[in-house]
mmCIF file of C-alpha atoms in Angstrom:
data_model
loop_
_atom_site.group_PDB
_atom_site.id
_atom_site.type_symbol
_atom_site.label_atom_id
_atom_site.label_comp_id
_atom_site.label_asym_id
_atom_site.label_seq_id
_atom_site.Cartn_x
_atom_site.Cartn_y
_atom_site.Cartn_z
ATOM 1 C CA MET A 561 158.193 99.413 234.072
ATOM 2 C CA ASP A 562 156.719 102.718 233.431
ATOM 3 C CA TYR A 563 158.844 103.963 230.395
ATOM 4 C CA THR A 564 157.956 107.148 228.683
ATOM 5 C CA LEU A 565 159.071 108.383 225.290
ATOM 6 C CA ASN A 566 159.174 112.063 224.271
ATOM 7 C CA CYS A 567 157.744 112.086 220.833
ATOM 8 C CA ASN A 568 158.131 115.822 219.596
ATOM 9 C CA GLY A 569 156.848 117.058 222.871
ATOM 10 C CA ARG A 570 154.138 114.440 223.356
ATOM 11 C CA LEU A 571 154.770 111.941 226.146
ATOM 12 C CA LEU A 572 154.031 108.326 225.168
ATOM 13 C CA SER A 573 153.569 106.075 228.277
ATOM 14 C CA LEU A 574 154.737 102.484 227.846
ATOM 15 C CA GLN A 575 153.309 101.505 231.211
ATOM 16 C CA GLU A 576 150.901 99.487 229.176
ATOM 17 C CA PRO A 577 152.410 97.805 226.009
ATOM 18 C CA GLN A 578 151.648 99.537 222.787
ATOM 19 C CA VAL A 579 151.042 98.162 219.261
ATOM 20 C CA MET A 580 153.175 99.515 216.360
ATOM 21 C CA GLY A 581 151.365 98.711 213.165
ATOM 22 C CA ILE A 582 153.346 98.153 209.960
ATOM 23 C CA LEU A 583 152.738 100.230 206.876
ATOM 24 C CA ASN A 584 155.083 99.351 204.089
ATOM 25 C CA VAL A 585 155.326 101.521 200.915
ATOM 26 C CA THR A 586 157.318 98.909 198.990
ATOM 27 C CA PRO A 587 156.773 96.566 196.152
ATOM 28 C CA ASP A 588 158.780 93.781 197.751
ATOM 29 C CA SER A 589 158.287 93.472 201.533
ATOM 30 C CA PHE A 590 158.492 89.937 202.766
ATOM 31 C CA TYR A 591 154.754 89.720 203.611
ATOM 32 C CA ALA A 592 152.930 90.626 200.464
ATOM 33 C CA ALA A 593 149.685 91.639 202.096
ATOM 34 C CA SER A 594 151.727 94.406 203.930
ATOM 35 C CA ARG A 595 152.556 96.325 200.638
ATOM 36 C CA ASN A 596 150.771 99.671 200.165
ATOM 37 C CA GLN A 597 151.926 101.562 197.040
ATOM 38 C CA THR A 598 149.190 104.074 196.347
ATOM 39 C CA GLU A 599 147.857 106.986 198.416
ATOM 40 C CA ASP A 600 144.559 105.419 198.860
ATOM 41 C CA ALA A 601 146.129 102.146 200.100
ATOM 42 C CA VAL A 602 148.354 104.049 202.526
ATOM 43 C CA ALA A 603 145.398 106.115 203.848
ATOM 44 C CA GLU A 604 143.263 102.921 204.371
ATOM 45 C CA ARG A 605 146.045 101.113 206.100
ATOM 46 C CA ALA A 606 146.770 104.078 208.345
ATOM 47 C CA ARG A 607 143.124 104.336 209.312
ATOM 48 C CA GLN A 608 142.934 100.575 209.895
ATOM 49 C CA ILE A 609 145.938 100.693 212.250
ATOM 50 C CA TRP A 610 144.403 103.481 214.296
ATOM 51 C CA ARG A 611 140.837 102.030 214.122
ATOM 52 C CA GLU A 612 141.991 98.598 215.473
ATOM 53 C CA GLY A 613 143.906 100.196 218.353
ATOM 54 C CA GLY A 614 147.438 100.718 217.239
ATOM 55 C CA SER A 615 148.949 103.805 218.783
ATOM 56 C CA MET A 616 151.997 103.803 216.545
ATOM 57 C CA ILE A 617 152.525 103.561 212.811
ATOM 58 C CA ASP A 618 155.859 102.387 211.398
ATOM 59 C CA VAL A 619 156.272 103.372 207.909
ATOM 60 C CA GLY A 620 158.877 101.635 205.664
ATOM 61 C CA ALA A 621 159.893 102.453 202.181
ATOM 62 C CA CYS A 622 162.863 100.132 201.593
ATOM 63 C CA SER A 623 162.564 96.399 202.085
ATOM 64 C CA THR A 624 165.054 94.664 204.396
ATOM 65 C CA ARG A 625 164.033 91.154 203.648
ATOM 66 C CA PRO A 626 166.850 88.657 202.817
ATOM 67 C CA ASP A 627 168.104 88.763 199.322
ATOM 68 C CA SER A 628 166.207 91.835 198.533
ATOM 69 C CA THR A 629 167.592 94.696 196.360
ATOM 70 C CA PRO A 630 167.247 97.847 198.421
ATOM 71 C CA ALA A 631 165.578 100.913 196.929
ATOM 72 C CA THR A 632 167.940 103.810 196.310
ATOM 73 C CA GLU A 633 168.038 106.586 198.773
ATOM 74 C CA ARG A 634 166.090 108.778 196.323
ATOM 75 C CA GLU A 635 163.397 106.193 195.742
ATOM 76 C CA GLU A 636 163.033 105.599 199.600
ATOM 77 C CA MET A 637 162.691 109.385 200.109
ATOM 78 C CA GLU A 638 160.001 109.715 197.365
ATOM 79 C CA ARG A 639 157.958 106.784 198.779
ATOM 80 C CA LEU A 640 158.198 108.166 202.276
ATOM 81 C CA ARG A 641 157.274 111.722 201.245
ATOM 82 C CA MET A 642 154.022 110.332 199.754
ATOM 83 C CA ALA A 643 153.302 108.053 202.605
ATOM 84 C CA LEU A 644 154.051 110.392 205.508
ATOM 85 C CA ARG A 645 151.862 113.143 204.000
ATOM 86 C CA VAL A 646 148.999 110.779 203.922
ATOM 87 C CA VAL A 647 149.497 109.451 207.377
ATOM 88 C CA ARG A 648 149.894 112.702 208.956
ATOM 89 C CA ARG A 649 146.642 113.866 207.181
ATOM 90 C CA GLU A 650 144.561 110.708 207.961
ATOM 91 C CA VAL A 651 145.621 109.960 211.568
ATOM 92 C CA PRO A 652 147.252 113.140 213.014
ATOM 93 C CA ASP A 653 147.200 111.789 216.526
ATOM 94 C CA ALA A 654 149.279 108.578 215.866
ATOM 95 C CA ILE A 655 152.809 108.377 216.814
ATOM 96 C CA VAL A 656 154.726 107.990 213.530
ATOM 97 C CA SER A 657 157.949 105.782 213.139
ATOM 98 C CA VAL A 658 160.141 105.617 210.118
ATOM 99 C CA ASP A 659 161.809 102.283 209.456
ATOM 100 C CA THR A 660 165.075 103.270 207.777
ATOM 101 C CA PHE A 661 168.833 102.480 207.810
ATOM 102 C CA ARG A 662 169.855 105.709 206.093
ATOM 103 C CA PRO A 663 170.719 108.846 208.207
ATOM 104 C CA ASN A 664 169.647 111.324 205.367
ATOM 105 C CA VAL A 665 166.317 109.550 205.097
ATOM 106 C CA ALA A 666 165.863 109.841 208.893
ATOM 107 C CA ARG A 667 166.777 113.538 208.674
ATOM 108 C CA MET A 668 164.267 114.133 205.925
ATOM 109 C CA ALA A 669 161.398 112.299 207.626
ATOM 110 C CA VAL A 670 161.957 114.209 210.887
ATOM 111 C CA GLU A 671 162.626 117.685 209.555
ATOM 112 C CA GLU A 672 159.856 117.667 206.775
ATOM 113 C CA PHE A 673 157.198 115.694 208.470
ATOM 114 C CA GLY A 674 157.885 115.738 212.225
ATOM 115 C CA THR A 675 158.374 111.963 212.427
ATOM 116 C CA ASP A 676 158.394 110.931 215.981
ATOM 117 C CA ILE A 677 160.574 107.896 216.125
ATOM 118 C CA ILE A 678 163.509 106.418 214.008
ATOM 119 C CA ASN A 679 163.440 102.720 213.811
ATOM 120 C CA ASP A 680 166.795 101.482 212.456
ATOM 121 C CA VAL A 681 167.516 97.980 211.406
ATOM 122 C CA GLY A 682 170.803 98.704 209.681
ATOM 123 C CA ASP A 683 174.059 96.940 210.441
ATOM 124 C CA ASP A 684 176.228 100.104 210.335
ATOM 125 C CA CYS A 685 174.856 102.321 213.018
ATOM 126 C CA GLN A 686 177.637 105.020 213.698
ATOM 127 C CA SER A 687 176.298 107.610 211.102
ATOM 128 C CA MET A 688 172.613 106.874 212.332
ATOM 129 C CA PHE A 689 173.823 107.361 216.001
ATOM 130 C CA ARG A 690 175.214 110.778 215.176
ATOM 131 C CA MET A 691 172.071 111.703 213.187
ATOM 132 C CA VAL A 692 169.405 110.684 215.795
ATOM 133 C CA SER A 693 171.380 112.277 218.595
ATOM 134 C CA ARG A 694 171.275 115.513 216.680
ATOM 135 C CA LEU A 695 167.615 115.165 215.618
ATOM 136 C CA ARG A 696 166.686 114.469 219.382
ATOM 137 C CA VAL A 697 164.014 111.930 218.447
ATOM 138 C CA PRO A 698 163.406 108.433 220.172
ATOM 139 C CA TYR A 699 165.590 105.791 218.489
ATOM 140 C CA VAL A 700 164.990 102.065 218.180
ATOM 141 C CA TYR A 701 168.319 100.166 218.038
ATOM 142 C CA THR A 702 168.252 96.735 216.561
ATOM 143 C CA SER A 703 170.788 94.093 217.527
ATOM 144 C CA ARG A 704 171.965 91.696 214.805
ATOM 145 C CA LYS A 705 173.913 89.517 217.285
ATOM 146 C CA SER A 706 172.994 85.802 217.354
ATOM 147 C CA THR A 707 173.133 84.780 221.148
ATOM 148 C CA VAL A 708 171.387 86.114 224.301
ATOM 149 C CA ARG A 709 174.709 87.075 225.842
ATOM 150 C CA ASP A 710 175.881 88.935 222.691
ATOM 151 C CA VAL A 711 172.633 90.708 222.202
ATOM 152 C CA VAL A 712 172.736 92.090 225.835
ATOM 153 C CA LEU A 713 176.378 93.152 225.441
ATOM 154 C CA ASP A 714 175.810 94.708 222.058
ATOM 155 C CA CYS A 715 172.844 96.756 223.427
ATOM 156 C CA VAL A 716 174.959 97.760 226.360
ATOM 157 C CA GLN A 717 177.657 99.141 224.141
ATOM 158 C CA ALA A 718 175.165 100.854 221.857
ATOM 159 C CA VAL A 719 173.349 102.488 224.700
ATOM 160 C CA ASP A 720 176.608 103.733 226.354
ATOM 161 C CA GLN A 721 177.677 105.307 222.988
ATOM 162 C CA LEU A 722 174.259 106.858 222.426
ATOM 163 C CA ARG A 723 174.165 108.211 225.888
ATOM 164 C CA SER A 724 177.651 109.811 225.382
ATOM 165 C CA MET A 725 176.102 111.655 222.270
ATOM 166 C CA GLY A 726 173.203 113.018 224.269
ATOM 167 C CA GLN A 727 170.572 110.623 223.114
ATOM 168 C CA LYS A 728 167.738 110.347 225.680
ATOM 169 C CA ASP A 729 164.951 108.111 224.474
ATOM 170 C CA ILE A 730 166.242 104.621 223.360
ATOM 171 C CA VAL A 731 164.321 101.524 222.571
ATOM 172 C CA LEU A 732 165.905 97.992 222.245
ATOM 173 C CA ASP A 733 164.983 95.628 219.535
ATOM 174 C CA PRO A 734 166.647 92.267 219.873
ATOM 175 C CA GLY A 735 166.431 91.798 216.169
ATOM 176 C CA PHE A 736 164.434 88.649 215.632
ATOM 177 C CA GLY A 737 165.332 87.336 212.155
ATOM 178 C CA PHE A 738 168.279 89.389 211.597
ATOM 179 C CA GLY A 739 171.547 87.565 211.630
ATOM 180 C CA LYS A 740 169.980 84.655 213.573
ATOM 181 C CA THR A 741 169.109 81.041 212.977
ATOM 182 C CA LEU A 742 165.712 79.684 213.922
ATOM 183 C CA ASP A 743 167.147 78.296 217.217
ATOM 184 C CA ASP A 744 168.958 81.514 217.946
ATOM 185 C CA ASN A 745 165.569 83.397 217.663
ATOM 186 C CA TYR A 746 163.888 81.099 220.138
ATOM 187 C CA ALA A 747 166.739 81.128 222.517
ATOM 188 C CA ILE A 748 166.742 84.891 222.673
ATOM 189 C CA LEU A 749 162.940 85.056 223.157
ATOM 190 C CA HIS A 750 163.280 82.471 225.923
ATOM 191 C CA GLN A 751 165.570 84.910 227.784
ATOM 192 C CA LEU A 752 164.072 88.108 226.518
ATOM 193 C CA GLU A 753 163.736 89.366 230.135
ATOM 194 C CA ARG A 754 167.502 89.776 230.418
ATOM 195 C CA LEU A 755 167.183 92.874 228.477
ATOM 196 C CA GLN A 756 165.227 94.427 231.303
ATOM 197 C CA ALA A 757 168.522 94.913 233.090
ATOM 198 C CA LEU A 758 169.178 97.873 230.810
ATOM 199 C CA GLN A 759 166.004 99.509 232.125
ATOM 200 C CA LEU A 760 164.866 100.565 228.671
ATOM 201 C CA PRO A 761 161.697 99.640 226.708
ATOM 202 C CA VAL A 762 161.983 96.546 224.375
ATOM 203 C CA LEU A 763 160.352 96.325 220.949
ATOM 204 C CA VAL A 764 159.525 92.873 219.605
ATOM 205 C CA GLY A 765 159.088 92.268 215.899
ATOM 206 C CA VAL A 766 158.206 88.746 215.241
ATOM 207 C CA SER A 767 155.005 89.229 213.016
ATOM 208 C CA ARG A 768 154.710 86.495 210.534
ATOM 209 C CA LYS A 769 158.399 85.976 210.362
ATOM 210 C CA SER A 770 160.297 82.871 209.251
ATOM 211 C CA MET A 771 160.845 81.749 212.816
ATOM 212 C CA ILE A 772 157.207 80.960 212.819
ATOM 213 C CA TYR A 773 156.255 79.697 209.389
ATOM 214 C CA LYS A 774 159.484 77.751 208.804
ATOM 215 C CA LEU A 775 159.061 75.989 212.252
ATOM 216 C CA LEU A 776 155.474 75.135 211.488
ATOM 217 C CA GLY A 777 155.867 74.196 207.855
ATOM 218 C CA ILE A 778 153.363 76.716 206.710
ATOM 219 C CA GLN A 779 153.030 79.835 204.594
ATOM 220 C CA GLN A 780 153.241 83.438 205.865
ATOM 221 C CA GLU A 781 149.557 83.874 205.236
ATOM 222 C CA GLN A 782 148.899 81.195 207.773
ATOM 223 C CA ALA A 783 151.287 82.489 210.519
ATOM 224 C CA LEU A 784 148.872 84.658 212.434
ATOM 225 C CA ASN A 785 148.183 81.977 215.083
ATOM 226 C CA GLY A 786 151.860 81.449 215.700
ATOM 227 C CA THR A 787 152.553 85.253 215.776
ATOM 228 C CA THR A 788 149.945 85.655 218.662
ATOM 229 C CA ALA A 789 151.605 82.759 220.495
ATOM 230 C CA LEU A 790 154.973 84.504 220.316
ATOM 231 C CA HIS A 791 153.314 87.894 221.108
ATOM 232 C CA THR A 792 152.024 86.409 224.340
ATOM 233 C CA LEU A 793 155.424 84.993 225.306
ATOM 234 C CA ALA A 794 157.112 88.199 224.509
ATOM 235 C CA LEU A 795 154.590 90.244 226.705
ATOM 236 C CA MET A 796 155.102 87.865 229.573
ATOM 237 C CA LYS A 797 158.806 88.568 229.367
ATOM 238 C CA GLY A 798 158.436 92.309 229.471
ATOM 239 C CA ALA A 799 157.937 93.644 225.835
ATOM 240 C CA SER A 800 156.720 97.190 225.821
ATOM 241 C CA ILE A 801 155.971 97.465 222.001
ATOM 242 C CA LEU A 802 154.744 94.862 219.548
ATOM 243 C CA ARG A 803 155.545 95.746 215.874
ATOM 244 C CA VAL A 804 152.853 93.876 213.914
ATOM 245 C CA HIS A 805 151.008 93.413 210.605
ATOM 246 C CA ASP A 806 147.844 92.316 212.438
ATOM 247 C CA VAL A 807 146.860 95.109 214.762
ATOM 248 C CA ARG A 808 143.485 94.067 216.236
ATOM 249 C CA GLU A 809 144.740 90.555 217.186
ATOM 250 C CA ALA A 810 147.880 92.036 218.833
ATOM 251 C CA VAL A 811 145.791 94.505 220.861
ATOM 252 C CA GLU A 812 143.529 91.655 221.985
ATOM 253 C CA CYS A 813 146.623 89.652 223.076
ATOM 254 C CA ILE A 814 147.747 92.688 225.161
ATOM 255 C CA ASN A 815 144.325 92.878 226.730
ATOM 256 C CA ILE A 816 144.426 89.283 227.720
ATOM 257 C CA VAL A 817 147.912 89.356 229.170
ATOM 258 C CA ARG A 818 146.995 92.522 231.045
ATOM 259 C CA ALA A 819 143.988 90.683 232.679
ATOM 260 C CA PHE A 820 146.220 87.708 233.535
ATOM 261 C CA ASN A 821 148.873 89.791 235.214
ATOM 262 C CA LYS A 822 146.194 91.641 237.320
ATOM 263 C CA ILE A 823 145.225 88.445 239.078
ATOM 264 C CA ASN A 824 146.242 88.371 242.702
ATOM 265 C CA THR A 825 146.930 84.759 243.583
ATOM 266 C CA LYS A 826 146.327 85.479 247.255
ATOM 267 C CA ASP A 827 142.822 86.295 246.447
ATOM 268 C CA VAL A 828 142.333 83.037 244.366
ATOM 269 C CA PHE A 829 143.530 80.548 247.015
#
């Protein structure tokens, strides 16, 4: 479907799936290769995402990996201020998202740096609902429910509440890896198209996650092939945004699925 997000007056069409590149400004994100803690590293990562075809950059400054100790709100803000300043300078045309569960951090990112999207993976969303509806920026809602039915119902309830607050642009993330077993993750992916009933864009974040490397008995560093396989399945089931570590490979995956979907079987047989 031809979804559109209003990103600070710029209209981002999701008629074609988009790639959101991950830029972590943390010392402890679950995938070590994604950590960028200096201005030079942030600048190079931002340029790499843009160069490889990512239209969106998701900046995170507080790890949400299991068993991690979250940065303080002040630490998260300090890291983000450094990173957002660099990203805006290096790739001014990119759509910038901030990955945070703290309303005050979201407000700082939008008011000080014009952040385009808030990507929330927190488990207490009421305060964030109020904040994003006030900021009037697109919002990614992440469900922590563990079954397909509960994810859909959870998203319905969240969307109804957000709409009642005046929130217009909403993206749904089924929350792969959040509050789910390995089997839960694959069951949700298998029926991902059920979220299309809400007529909202769906973001899929499976890049190098444990649902891949634990299943295959490998390390995160070896999980690119499995990530691409899951990206293909997600795109076939209607994903509008892929949140990824490996941008070039995700863009290639989108191009292949696009070519596949354009084939008219009536012309083949």
